[in-house]
Coordinates of C-alpha atoms in Angstrom, one line a residue:
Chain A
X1 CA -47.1 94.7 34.6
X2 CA -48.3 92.3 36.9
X3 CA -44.2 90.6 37.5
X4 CA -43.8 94.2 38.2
X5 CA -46.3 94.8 41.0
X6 CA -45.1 91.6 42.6
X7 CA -41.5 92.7 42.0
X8 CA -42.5 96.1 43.8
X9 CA -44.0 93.4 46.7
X10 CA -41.3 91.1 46.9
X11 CA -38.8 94.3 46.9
X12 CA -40.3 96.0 50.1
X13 CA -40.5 92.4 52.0
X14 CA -37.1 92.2 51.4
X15 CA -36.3 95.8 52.8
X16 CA -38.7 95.2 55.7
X17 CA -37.4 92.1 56.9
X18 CA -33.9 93.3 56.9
X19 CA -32.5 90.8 55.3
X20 CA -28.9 90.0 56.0
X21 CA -27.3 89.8 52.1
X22 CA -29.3 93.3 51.4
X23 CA -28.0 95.0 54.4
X24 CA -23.8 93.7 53.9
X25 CA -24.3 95.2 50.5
X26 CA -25.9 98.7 51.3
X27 CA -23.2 99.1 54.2
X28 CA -20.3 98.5 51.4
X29 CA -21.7 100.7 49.5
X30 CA -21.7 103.5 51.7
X31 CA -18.7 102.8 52.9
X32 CA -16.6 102.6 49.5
X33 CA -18.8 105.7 48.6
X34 CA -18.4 107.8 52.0
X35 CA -15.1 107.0 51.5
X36 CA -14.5 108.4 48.3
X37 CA -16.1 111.4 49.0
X38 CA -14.3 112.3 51.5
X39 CA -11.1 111.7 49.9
X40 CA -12.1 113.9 47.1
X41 CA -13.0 116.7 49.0
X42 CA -9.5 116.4 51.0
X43 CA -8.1 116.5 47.7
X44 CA -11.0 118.3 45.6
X45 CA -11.7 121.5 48.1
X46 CA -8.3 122.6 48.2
X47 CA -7.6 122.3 44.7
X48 CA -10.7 124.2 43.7
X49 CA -9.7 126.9 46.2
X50 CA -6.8 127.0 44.6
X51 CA -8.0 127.7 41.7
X52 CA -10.5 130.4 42.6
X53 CA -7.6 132.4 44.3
X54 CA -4.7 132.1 41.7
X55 CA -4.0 133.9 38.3
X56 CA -1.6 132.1 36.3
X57 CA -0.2 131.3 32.8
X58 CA -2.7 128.7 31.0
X59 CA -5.3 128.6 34.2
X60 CA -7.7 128.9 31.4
X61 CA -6.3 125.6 29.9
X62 CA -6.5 124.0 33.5
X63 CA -10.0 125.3 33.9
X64 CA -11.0 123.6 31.0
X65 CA -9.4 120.2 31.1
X66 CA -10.8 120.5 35.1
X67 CA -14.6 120.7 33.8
X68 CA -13.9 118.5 31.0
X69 CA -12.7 115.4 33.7
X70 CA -15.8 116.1 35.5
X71 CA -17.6 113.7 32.3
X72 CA -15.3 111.0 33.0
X73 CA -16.4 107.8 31.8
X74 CA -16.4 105.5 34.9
X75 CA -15.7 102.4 32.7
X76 CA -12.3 103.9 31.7
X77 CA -11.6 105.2 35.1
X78 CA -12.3 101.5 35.9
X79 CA -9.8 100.4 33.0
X80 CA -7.3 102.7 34.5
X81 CA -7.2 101.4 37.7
X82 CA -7.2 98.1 36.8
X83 CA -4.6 98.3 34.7
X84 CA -2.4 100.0 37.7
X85 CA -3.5 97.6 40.4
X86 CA -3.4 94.7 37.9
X87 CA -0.4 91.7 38.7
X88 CA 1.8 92.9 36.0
X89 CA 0.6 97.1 36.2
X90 CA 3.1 99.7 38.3
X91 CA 1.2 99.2 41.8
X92 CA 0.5 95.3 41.0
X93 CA 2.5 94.7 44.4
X94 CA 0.0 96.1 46.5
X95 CA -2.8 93.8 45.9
X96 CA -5.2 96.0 46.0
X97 CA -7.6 94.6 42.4
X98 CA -10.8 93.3 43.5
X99 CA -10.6 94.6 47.3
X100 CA -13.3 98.1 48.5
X101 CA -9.9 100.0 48.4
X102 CA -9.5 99.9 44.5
X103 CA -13.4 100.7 44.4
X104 CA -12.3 103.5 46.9
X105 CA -9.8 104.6 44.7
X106 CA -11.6 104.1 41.6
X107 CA -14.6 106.6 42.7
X108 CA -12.3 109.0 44.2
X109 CA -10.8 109.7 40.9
X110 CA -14.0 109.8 39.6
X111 CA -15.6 112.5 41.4
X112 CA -12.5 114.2 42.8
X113 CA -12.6 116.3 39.9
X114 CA -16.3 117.3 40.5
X115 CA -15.5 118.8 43.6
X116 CA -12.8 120.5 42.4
X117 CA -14.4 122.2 39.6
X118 CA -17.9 122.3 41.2
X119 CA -16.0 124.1 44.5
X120 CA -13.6 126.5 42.4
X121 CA -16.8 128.1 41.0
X122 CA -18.4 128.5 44.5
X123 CA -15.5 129.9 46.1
X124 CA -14.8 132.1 43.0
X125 CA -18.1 133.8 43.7
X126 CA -17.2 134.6 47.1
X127 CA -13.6 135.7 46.7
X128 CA -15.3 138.2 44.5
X129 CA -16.8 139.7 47.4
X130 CA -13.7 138.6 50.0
X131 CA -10.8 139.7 47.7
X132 CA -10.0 143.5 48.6
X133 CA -10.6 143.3 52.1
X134 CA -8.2 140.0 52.0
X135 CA -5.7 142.2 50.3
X136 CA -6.4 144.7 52.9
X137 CA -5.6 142.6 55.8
X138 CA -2.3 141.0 53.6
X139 CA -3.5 137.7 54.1
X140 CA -0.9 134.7 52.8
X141 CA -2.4 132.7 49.9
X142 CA -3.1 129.8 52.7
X143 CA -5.1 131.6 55.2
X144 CA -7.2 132.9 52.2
X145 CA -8.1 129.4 51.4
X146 CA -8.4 128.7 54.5
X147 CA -11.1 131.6 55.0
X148 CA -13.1 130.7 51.5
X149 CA -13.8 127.4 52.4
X150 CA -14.5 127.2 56.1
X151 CA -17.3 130.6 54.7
X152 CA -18.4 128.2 51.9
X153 CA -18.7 125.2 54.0
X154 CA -22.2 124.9 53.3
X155 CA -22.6 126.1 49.6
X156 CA -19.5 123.1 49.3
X157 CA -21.8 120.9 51.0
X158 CA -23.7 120.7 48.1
X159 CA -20.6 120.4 46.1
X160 CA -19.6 116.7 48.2
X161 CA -23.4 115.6 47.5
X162 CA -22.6 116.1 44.2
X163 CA -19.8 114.3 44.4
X164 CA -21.3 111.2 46.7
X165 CA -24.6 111.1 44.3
X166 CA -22.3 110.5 41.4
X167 CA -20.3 107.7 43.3
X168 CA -23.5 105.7 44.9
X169 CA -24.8 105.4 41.6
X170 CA -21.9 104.6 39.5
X171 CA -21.6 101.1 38.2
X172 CA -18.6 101.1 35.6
X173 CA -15.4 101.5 37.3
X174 CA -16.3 99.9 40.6
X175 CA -17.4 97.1 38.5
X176 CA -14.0 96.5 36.7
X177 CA -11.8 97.1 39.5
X178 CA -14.1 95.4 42.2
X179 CA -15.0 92.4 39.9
X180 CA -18.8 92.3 42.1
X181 CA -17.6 89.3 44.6
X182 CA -20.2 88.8 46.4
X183 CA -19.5 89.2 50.6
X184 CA -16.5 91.2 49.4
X185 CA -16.9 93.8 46.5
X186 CA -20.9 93.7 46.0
X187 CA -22.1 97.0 46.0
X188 CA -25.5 98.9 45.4
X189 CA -25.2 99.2 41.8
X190 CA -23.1 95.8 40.4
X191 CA -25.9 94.0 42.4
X192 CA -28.6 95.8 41.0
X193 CA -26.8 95.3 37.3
X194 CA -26.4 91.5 38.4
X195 CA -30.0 90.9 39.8
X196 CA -31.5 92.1 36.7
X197 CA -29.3 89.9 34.6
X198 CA -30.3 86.9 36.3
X199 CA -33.9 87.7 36.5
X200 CA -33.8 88.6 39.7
X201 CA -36.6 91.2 39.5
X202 CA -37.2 92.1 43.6
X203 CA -33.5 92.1 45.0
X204 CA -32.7 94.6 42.1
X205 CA -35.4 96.3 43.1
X206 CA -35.0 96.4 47.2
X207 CA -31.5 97.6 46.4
X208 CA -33.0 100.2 43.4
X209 CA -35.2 101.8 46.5
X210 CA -32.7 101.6 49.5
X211 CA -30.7 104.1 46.9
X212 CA -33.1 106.3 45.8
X213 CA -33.9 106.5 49.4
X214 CA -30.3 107.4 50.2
X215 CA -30.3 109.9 47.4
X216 CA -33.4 111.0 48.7
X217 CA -32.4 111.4 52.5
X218 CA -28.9 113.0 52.3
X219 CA -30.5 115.4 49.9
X220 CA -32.8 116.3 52.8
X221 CA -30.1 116.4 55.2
X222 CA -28.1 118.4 53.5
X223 CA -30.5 121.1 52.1
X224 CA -32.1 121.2 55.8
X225 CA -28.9 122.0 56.8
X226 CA -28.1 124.7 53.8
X227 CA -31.5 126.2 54.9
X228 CA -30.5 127.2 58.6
X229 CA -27.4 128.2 57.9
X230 CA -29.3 130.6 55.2
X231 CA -31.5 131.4 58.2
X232 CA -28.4 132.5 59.9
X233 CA -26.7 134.6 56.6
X234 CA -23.5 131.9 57.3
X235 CA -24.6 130.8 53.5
Chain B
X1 CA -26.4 153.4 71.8
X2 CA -23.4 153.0 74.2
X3 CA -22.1 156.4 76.0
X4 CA -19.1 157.5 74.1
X5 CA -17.4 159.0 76.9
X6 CA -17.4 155.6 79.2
X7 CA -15.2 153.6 76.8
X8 CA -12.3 155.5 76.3
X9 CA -10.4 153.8 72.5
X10 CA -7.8 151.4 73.9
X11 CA -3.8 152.6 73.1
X12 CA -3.1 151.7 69.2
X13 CA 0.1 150.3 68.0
X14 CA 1.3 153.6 66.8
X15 CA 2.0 154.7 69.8
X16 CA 2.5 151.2 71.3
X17 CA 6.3 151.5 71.0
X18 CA 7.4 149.4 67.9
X19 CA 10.3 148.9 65.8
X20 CA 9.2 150.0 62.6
X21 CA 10.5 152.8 60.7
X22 CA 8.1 156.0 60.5
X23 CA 5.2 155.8 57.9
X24 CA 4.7 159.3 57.5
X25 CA 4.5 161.7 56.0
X26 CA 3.2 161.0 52.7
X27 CA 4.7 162.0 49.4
X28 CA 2.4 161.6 45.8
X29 CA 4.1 162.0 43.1
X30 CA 2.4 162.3 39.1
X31 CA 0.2 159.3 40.5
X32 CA -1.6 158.2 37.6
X33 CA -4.2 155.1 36.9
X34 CA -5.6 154.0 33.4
X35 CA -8.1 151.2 32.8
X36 CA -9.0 150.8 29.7
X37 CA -7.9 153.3 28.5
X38 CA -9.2 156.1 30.3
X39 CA -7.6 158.2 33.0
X40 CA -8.9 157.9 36.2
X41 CA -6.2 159.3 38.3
X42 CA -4.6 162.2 36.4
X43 CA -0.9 162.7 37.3
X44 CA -2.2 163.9 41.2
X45 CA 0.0 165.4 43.7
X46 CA -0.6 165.2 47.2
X47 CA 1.9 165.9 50.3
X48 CA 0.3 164.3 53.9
X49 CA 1.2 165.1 57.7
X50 CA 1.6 162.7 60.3
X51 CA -1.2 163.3 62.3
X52 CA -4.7 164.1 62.0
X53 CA -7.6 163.6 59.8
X54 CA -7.9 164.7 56.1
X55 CA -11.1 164.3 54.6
X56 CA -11.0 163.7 50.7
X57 CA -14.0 165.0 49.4
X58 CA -14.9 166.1 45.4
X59 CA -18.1 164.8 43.6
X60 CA -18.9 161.3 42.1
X61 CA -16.0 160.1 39.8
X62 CA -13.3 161.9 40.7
X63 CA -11.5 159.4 42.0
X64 CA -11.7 159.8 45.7
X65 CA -12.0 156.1 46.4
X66 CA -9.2 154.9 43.5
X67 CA -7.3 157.3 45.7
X68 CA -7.7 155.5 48.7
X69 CA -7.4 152.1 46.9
X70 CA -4.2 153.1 45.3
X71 CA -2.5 154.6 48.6
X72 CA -3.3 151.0 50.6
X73 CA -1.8 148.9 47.8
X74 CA -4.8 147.3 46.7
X75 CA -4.4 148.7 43.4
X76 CA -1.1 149.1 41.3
X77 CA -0.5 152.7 39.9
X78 CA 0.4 152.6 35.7
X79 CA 2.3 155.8 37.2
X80 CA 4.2 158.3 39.2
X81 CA 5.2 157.4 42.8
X82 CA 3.8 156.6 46.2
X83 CA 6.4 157.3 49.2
X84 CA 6.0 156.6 52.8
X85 CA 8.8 158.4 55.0
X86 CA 10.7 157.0 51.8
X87 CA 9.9 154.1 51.2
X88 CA 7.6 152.6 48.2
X89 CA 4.5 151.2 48.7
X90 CA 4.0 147.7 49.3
X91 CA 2.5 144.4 51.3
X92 CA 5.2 146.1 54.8
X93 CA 3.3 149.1 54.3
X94 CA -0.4 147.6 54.2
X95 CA 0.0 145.6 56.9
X96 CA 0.3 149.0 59.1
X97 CA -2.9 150.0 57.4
X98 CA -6.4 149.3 57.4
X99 CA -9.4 150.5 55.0
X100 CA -13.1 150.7 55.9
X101 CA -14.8 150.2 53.1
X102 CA -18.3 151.7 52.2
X103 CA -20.2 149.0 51.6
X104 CA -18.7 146.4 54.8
X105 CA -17.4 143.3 53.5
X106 CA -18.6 141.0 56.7
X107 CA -17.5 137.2 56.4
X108 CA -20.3 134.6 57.1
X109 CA -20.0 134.5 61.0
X110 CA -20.4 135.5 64.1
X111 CA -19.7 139.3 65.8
X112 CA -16.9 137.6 67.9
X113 CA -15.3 135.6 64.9
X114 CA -15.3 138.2 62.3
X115 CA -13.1 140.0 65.4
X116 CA -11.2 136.9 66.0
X117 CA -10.4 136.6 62.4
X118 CA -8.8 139.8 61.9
X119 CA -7.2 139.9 65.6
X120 CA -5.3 136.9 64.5
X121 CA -3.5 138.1 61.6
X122 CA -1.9 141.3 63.6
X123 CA 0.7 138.8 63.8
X124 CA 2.1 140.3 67.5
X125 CA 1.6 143.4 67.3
X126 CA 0.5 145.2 70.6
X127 CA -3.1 146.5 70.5
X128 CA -6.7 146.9 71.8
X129 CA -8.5 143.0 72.1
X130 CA -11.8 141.7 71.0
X131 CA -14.2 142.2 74.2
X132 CA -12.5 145.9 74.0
X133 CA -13.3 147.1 70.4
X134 CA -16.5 145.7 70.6
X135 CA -17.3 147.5 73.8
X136 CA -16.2 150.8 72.1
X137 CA -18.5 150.4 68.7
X138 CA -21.2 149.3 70.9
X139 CA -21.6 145.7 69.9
X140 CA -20.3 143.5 72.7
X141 CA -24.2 142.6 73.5
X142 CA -24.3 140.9 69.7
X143 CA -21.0 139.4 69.8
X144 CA -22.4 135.8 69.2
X145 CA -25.1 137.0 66.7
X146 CA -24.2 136.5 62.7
X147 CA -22.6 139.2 61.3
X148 CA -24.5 139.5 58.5
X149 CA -27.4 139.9 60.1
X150 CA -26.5 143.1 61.8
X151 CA -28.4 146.3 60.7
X152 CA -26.7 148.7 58.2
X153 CA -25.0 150.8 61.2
X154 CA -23.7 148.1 62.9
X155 CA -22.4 145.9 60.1
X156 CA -20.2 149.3 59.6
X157 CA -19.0 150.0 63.2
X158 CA -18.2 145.7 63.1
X159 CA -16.3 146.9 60.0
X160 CA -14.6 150.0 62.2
X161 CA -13.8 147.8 65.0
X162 CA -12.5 144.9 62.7
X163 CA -10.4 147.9 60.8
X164 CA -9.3 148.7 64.5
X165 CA -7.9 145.3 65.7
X166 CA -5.4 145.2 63.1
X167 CA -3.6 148.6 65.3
X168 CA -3.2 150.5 61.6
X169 CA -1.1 153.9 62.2
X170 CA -3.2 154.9 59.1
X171 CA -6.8 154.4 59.2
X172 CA -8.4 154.9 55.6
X173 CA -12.3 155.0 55.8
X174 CA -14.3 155.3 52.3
X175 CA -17.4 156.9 53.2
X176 CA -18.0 154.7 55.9
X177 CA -21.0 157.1 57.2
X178 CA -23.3 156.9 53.8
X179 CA -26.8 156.1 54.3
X180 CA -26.1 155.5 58.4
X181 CA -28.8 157.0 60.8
X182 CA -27.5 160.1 62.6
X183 CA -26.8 158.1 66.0
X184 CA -24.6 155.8 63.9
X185 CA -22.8 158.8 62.1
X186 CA -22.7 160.5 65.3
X187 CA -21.0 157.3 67.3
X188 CA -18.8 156.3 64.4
X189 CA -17.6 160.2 64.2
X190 CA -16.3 160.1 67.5
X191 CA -14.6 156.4 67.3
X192 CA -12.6 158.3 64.2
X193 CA -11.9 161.2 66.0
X194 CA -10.6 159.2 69.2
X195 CA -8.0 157.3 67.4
X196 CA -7.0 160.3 65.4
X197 CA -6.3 161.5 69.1
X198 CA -4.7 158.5 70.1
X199 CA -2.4 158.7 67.3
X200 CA -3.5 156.7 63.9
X201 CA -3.4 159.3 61.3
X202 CA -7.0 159.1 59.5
X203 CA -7.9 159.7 56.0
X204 CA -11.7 160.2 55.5
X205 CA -13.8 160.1 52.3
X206 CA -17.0 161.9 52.6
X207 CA -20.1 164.0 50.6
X208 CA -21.1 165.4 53.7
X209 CA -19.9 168.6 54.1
X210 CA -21.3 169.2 57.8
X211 CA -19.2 166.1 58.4
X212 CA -15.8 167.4 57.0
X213 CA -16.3 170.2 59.2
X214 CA -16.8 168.5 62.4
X215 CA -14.0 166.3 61.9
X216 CA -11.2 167.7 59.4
X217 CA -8.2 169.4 60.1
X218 CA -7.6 169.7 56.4
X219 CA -8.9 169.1 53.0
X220 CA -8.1 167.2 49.8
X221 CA -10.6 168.1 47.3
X222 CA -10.1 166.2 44.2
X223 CA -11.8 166.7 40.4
X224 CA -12.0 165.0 37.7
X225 CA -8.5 162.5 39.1
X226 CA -7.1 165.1 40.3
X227 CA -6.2 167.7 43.1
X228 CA -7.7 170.5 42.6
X229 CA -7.4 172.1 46.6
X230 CA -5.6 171.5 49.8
X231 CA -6.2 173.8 52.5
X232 CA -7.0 173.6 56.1
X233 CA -10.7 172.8 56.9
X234 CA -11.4 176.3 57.7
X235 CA -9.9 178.0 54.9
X236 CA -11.4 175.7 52.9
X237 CA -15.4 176.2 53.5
X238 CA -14.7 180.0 54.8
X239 CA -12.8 180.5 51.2
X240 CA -11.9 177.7 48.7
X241 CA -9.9 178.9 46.2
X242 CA -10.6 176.7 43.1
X243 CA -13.9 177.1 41.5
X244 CA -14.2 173.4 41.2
X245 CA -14.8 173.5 44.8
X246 CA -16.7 176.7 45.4
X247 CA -19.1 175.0 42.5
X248 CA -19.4 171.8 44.6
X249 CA -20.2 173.7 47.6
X250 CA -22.9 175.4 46.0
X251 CA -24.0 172.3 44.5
X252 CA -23.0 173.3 41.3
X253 CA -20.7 170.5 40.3
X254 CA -21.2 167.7 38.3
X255 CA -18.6 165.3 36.7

């Protein structure tokens, strides 16, 4: 208990100081993260809109195989990559294995399908309430999509926190296709899983806090946010 | 409360000079709707003007709002026949409609952008503009305020003037009045009764008899899905000639 108090010590010296290692690895995370996330929701948001607005033959099916990829298992999203970026896999040429893009990649695949499924139900709910007076004004399938998510924006806010809490704190797939090379690929959660290997009690733990505080603050931001747009009946 | 008389209803596209073929008059034909079984609409007839305003009145049930539903398009019929100067009903024929709805479906911005958004899918067509329409409903003060945050009567006259922008030579309106304080009925009664005189032809759901007689020229009274009286406005309250109405006159009638 004691190693742990002076773990806890050591941790917050480290934060406080600002030390050089702890900062390049925070930044890459956030970056590969950020990243991701907004790639998923380009991809994620419409998709989910999609969704929400269409009736078609098997959307049930879709629905399902949609809310069942949002357990993906980041170690075989990680396999999956790898074995596409790898020398002898299909996009081999590109070089990508081991480089932030393949993490990129790897945790927008990830969580894409969070957004989608997560964003399909929130803008379900309100084209429930939109739909006749969308029929009314014989709006084209885009500018109804359109419409749902720019008047969703901030319930879908929620919906990319979602989807950038469950990339920061992944470990699997960013470890496999990133390899955890240190100045290059060393994120949050490999150095964490590395530190802790090696004994490494209060760098594990430094990084262990600078991402609960991260989980902690974009929370805040976010439902700060949600709460004056509530203020204003825009959510 | 703005002054009714100052803001006279800006020109509307029906009389704005387009190209389209007429919409009116109306022909129903053994229009009949079935959900789940049951009858809603029951094989109704119906034969519309081209001007004017025809409130649609008949007691809770009876399929006044289906009606209106089913004329705009936003419900398919499982029968009979919906003709406008000939032609079927369809997404060409909505467009040159609008429908108030009772309960206004505002989206989650401002005064001005719930305008904007409607105002930009007129696709052309001539007609009144934003700062206009909300001059006339009364709301150009709130025009950056959220929409949803509006009080009951002018959430509904947004709703009017939103219905507006789109220049509809038909104007549906499903009891767009109901639970409104009588400066709001009053203000949204003349607004309907301006474009009916500036040529949109206006059909009108309503309980309120007082209100079908200030502003009808005729009557549709339906019953249980169907018509059971047309007849001028007059004729109507001075002498209806079904009993379904005379009962729900007197208060009689209940589905």
């Amino acid at each position: 208990m004691q190693d742990f108090a002076e773990a806890f010590r050591l941790a917050f010296q480290l934060v406080a100081s600002g030390d050089a290692d702890l900062i390049e690895i925070v930044l890459l995370s956030l970056r590969v993260s950020l990243s991701a996330t907004f790639v998923a929701c380009a991809i994620g948001l419409p998709v989910g809109a999609l969704l929400a607005v269409s009736r078609f033959r098997g959307r049930g099916a879709a629905l399902i195989v949609l809310n069942a990829m949002m357990g993906l298992p980041p170690v075989v999203v990680g396999l999956l990559v790898y074995l596409h970026f790898s020398r002898m896999g299909p996009l081999g040429f590109l070089g990508l294995l081991y480089t932030p893009t393949a993490m990129i990649v790897a945790q927008t695949i990830l969580i894409a399908p969070i957004v989608a499924a997560l964003s399909r139900q929130v803008l379900e709910d309100l084209f429930a309430e939109y739909a006749e007076q969308f029929r009314s004004l014989c709006l084209t399938r885009l500018q109804t999509v359109r419409a749902l998510i720019w008047d969703g924006r901030y319930s879908l806010l929620t919906v990319g926190l979602a989807g950038f809490g469950r990339a920061v704190a992944e470990v699997g797939a960013v470890m496999i296709v990133g390899g955890n090379i240190d100045h290059l690929t060393r994120v949050m959660t490999t150095a964490i899983a590395l530190e802790t290997s090696k004994g490494d009690l209060p760098l594990a733990l430094a990084l262990g806090v600078i991402l609960l505080t991260i989980a902690l603050g974009v929370n805040a931001v976010v439902q700060s946010i949600r709460m004056s747009a509530e203020r204003m009946a825009y959510a | 409360m703005p002054d009714t008389a100052l803001a006279p209803l800006p020109r509307t596209a029906a009389r704005a000079g387009t190209d389209a073929p007429p919409l009116l008059p109306l022909e129903v034909r053994d229009l009949t709707l079935e959900i789940g079984g049951k009858t809603l609409i029951d094989r109704l007839n119906l034969s519309l003007g081209e001007s004017g305003i025809t409130m649609v009145m008949g007691p809770n049930g009876s399929g006044k709002s289906l009606l209106l539903r089913l004329l705009h398009g936003l419900i398919a019929p499982t029968g009979g026949a919906i003709s406008w100067a000939g032609n079927p009903a369809g997404p060409a024929i909505t467009k040159r409609q609008a429908l108030v709805f009772q309960k206004p479906v505002l989206l989650r911005r401002s005064v001005a952008a719930n305008m904007d958004f409607v105002l930009r899918t007129r696709r052309g067509r001539a007609g009144p503009g934003r700062d206009a329409l909300l001059d006339r409903v009364g709301l150009r003060g709130k025009a950056a305020q959220p929409a949803r945050l509006l009080s009951g009567g002018e959430q509904q006259r947004l709703a009017l003037a939103r219905a507006l922008a789109t220049a509809p030579e038909m104007l549906f309106l499903d009891e767009p009045t109901a639970s409104l304080d009588p400066a709001s009925v009053h203000l949204i009664e003349t607004i309907v009764a301006d474009t009916a005189r500036a040529g949109t032809r206006v059909i009108f759901v309503t309980h309120d008899v007082g209100q079908a007689k200030r502003l009808a020229e005729d009557i549709v009274f339906l019953d249980r899905g169907r018509v059971a009286e047309t007849a001028p406005a007059a004729t109507f309250f001075d002498a209806s000639q079904s009993d379904a109405a005379r009962a729900y006159l007197e208060g009689r009638l209940l589905l």
